Amino acid sequence: IWYDHDPTSTIIEEDSVFIESFFAIPDEEIELKLHLQSPWHPWLALDCAGKIDWSLAVVTGRITGSFKTDLFVIWSEDNSEK
């Protein structure tokens, strides 16, 4: 778990390209939700062997569903080789 106080940049080197490209194009809907993004970032690595029906989208959906409108979640499969 990383603490990263600015949601539009990152201290996590592996995520820097994703975060930069995610916020490169201004989006009013995203800007309205930024206050819901936690400075605490769980960085997950999933062992997909034997878990073929699980994907990062499913995990993200469960996290988002648990917090409803209280948390803004962004995710990427860019590091999927890990």
GROMACS .gro file of C-alpha atoms in nm:
model
   82
    1ILE     CA    1   0.000   0.000   0.000
    2TRP     CA    2   0.143   0.334  -0.107
    3TYR     CA    3   0.065   0.682   0.020
    4ASP     CA    4   0.047   0.924  -0.270
    5HIS     CA    5  -0.104   1.262  -0.181
    6ASP     CA    6  -0.161   1.395  -0.537
    7PRO     CA    7  -0.413   1.188  -0.738
    8THR     CA    8  -0.301   1.342  -1.069
    9SER     CA    9   0.061   1.230  -1.037
   10THR     CA   10   0.231   0.938  -0.866
   11ILE     CA   11   0.538   0.836  -0.672
   12ILE     CA   12   0.498   0.478  -0.798
   13GLU     CA   13   0.739   0.455  -1.091
   14GLU     CA   14   0.557   0.163  -1.258
   15ASP     CA   15   0.234   0.366  -1.267
   16SER     CA   16   0.372   0.699  -1.389
   17VAL     CA   17   0.296   0.649  -1.761
   18PHE     CA   18  -0.058   0.529  -1.686
   19ILE     CA   19  -0.133   0.817  -1.448
   20GLU     CA   20   0.012   1.077  -1.684
   21SER     CA   21  -0.191   0.947  -1.979
   22PHE     CA   22  -0.509   0.907  -1.769
   23PHE     CA   23  -0.502   1.274  -1.668
   24ALA     CA   24  -0.354   1.413  -1.994
   25ILE     CA   25  -0.695   1.490  -2.145
   26PRO     CA   26  -0.914   1.703  -1.919
   27ASP     CA   27  -1.241   1.531  -1.830
   28GLU     CA   28  -1.503   1.720  -1.631
   29GLU     CA   29  -1.664   1.402  -1.492
   30ILE     CA   30  -1.330   1.277  -1.360
   31GLU     CA   31  -1.242   1.618  -1.215
   32LEU     CA   32  -1.571   1.615  -1.022
   33LYS     CA   33  -1.474   1.280  -0.865
   34LEU     CA   34  -1.110   1.354  -0.778
   35HIS     CA   35  -1.198   1.452  -0.422
   36LEU     CA   36  -1.315   1.091  -0.375
   37GLN     CA   37  -0.978   0.942  -0.467
   38SER     CA   38  -0.793   0.819  -0.162
   39PRO     CA   39  -0.425   0.907  -0.116
   40TRP     CA   40  -0.377   0.542  -0.008
   41HIS     CA   41  -0.313   0.322  -0.312
   42PRO     CA   42  -0.325  -0.055  -0.286
   43TRP     CA   43  -0.096  -0.190  -0.556
   44LEU     CA   44  -0.219  -0.540  -0.634
   45ALA     CA   45  -0.044  -0.822  -0.815
   46LEU     CA   46  -0.281  -1.106  -0.894
   47ASP     CA   47  -0.173  -1.465  -0.951
   48CYS     CA   48  -0.401  -1.551  -1.240
   49ALA     CA   49  -0.298  -1.917  -1.258
   50GLY     CA   50  -0.612  -2.106  -1.164
   51LYS     CA   51  -0.813  -1.784  -1.145
   52ILE     CA   52  -0.901  -1.750  -1.513
   53ASP     CA   53  -1.248  -1.613  -1.436
   54TRP     CA   54  -1.097  -1.331  -1.226
   55SER     CA   55  -0.964  -1.019  -1.385
   56LEU     CA   56  -0.854  -0.681  -1.263
   57ALA     CA   57  -1.187  -0.543  -1.388
   58VAL     CA   58  -1.371  -0.784  -1.156
   59VAL     CA   59  -1.153  -0.689  -0.858
   60THR     CA   60  -1.197  -0.319  -0.937
   61GLY     CA   61  -1.572  -0.368  -0.968
   62ARG     CA   62  -1.589  -0.531  -0.626
   63ILE     CA   63  -1.388  -0.251  -0.464
   64THR     CA   64  -1.599   0.015  -0.636
   65GLY     CA   65  -1.919  -0.169  -0.541
   66SER     CA   66  -1.815  -0.186  -0.177
   67PHE     CA   67  -1.759   0.189  -0.153
   68LYS     CA   68  -2.040   0.295  -0.394
   69THR     CA   69  -2.001   0.670  -0.449
   70ASP     CA   70  -1.755   0.722  -0.162
   71LEU     CA   71  -1.441   0.629  -0.357
   72PHE     CA   72  -1.306   0.706  -0.705
   73VAL     CA   73  -1.110   0.412  -0.846
   74ILE     CA   74  -0.883   0.410  -1.150
   75TRP     CA   75  -0.700   0.102  -1.270
   76SER     CA   76  -0.492  -0.033  -1.554
   77GLU     CA   77  -0.381  -0.365  -1.690
   78ASP     CA   78  -0.065  -0.204  -1.830
   79ASN     CA   79   0.150  -0.401  -1.584
   80SER     CA   80  -0.031  -0.727  -1.660
   81GLU     CA   81   0.296  -0.908  -1.734
   82LYS     CA   82   0.367  -0.878  -1.361
   0.00000   0.00000   0.00000
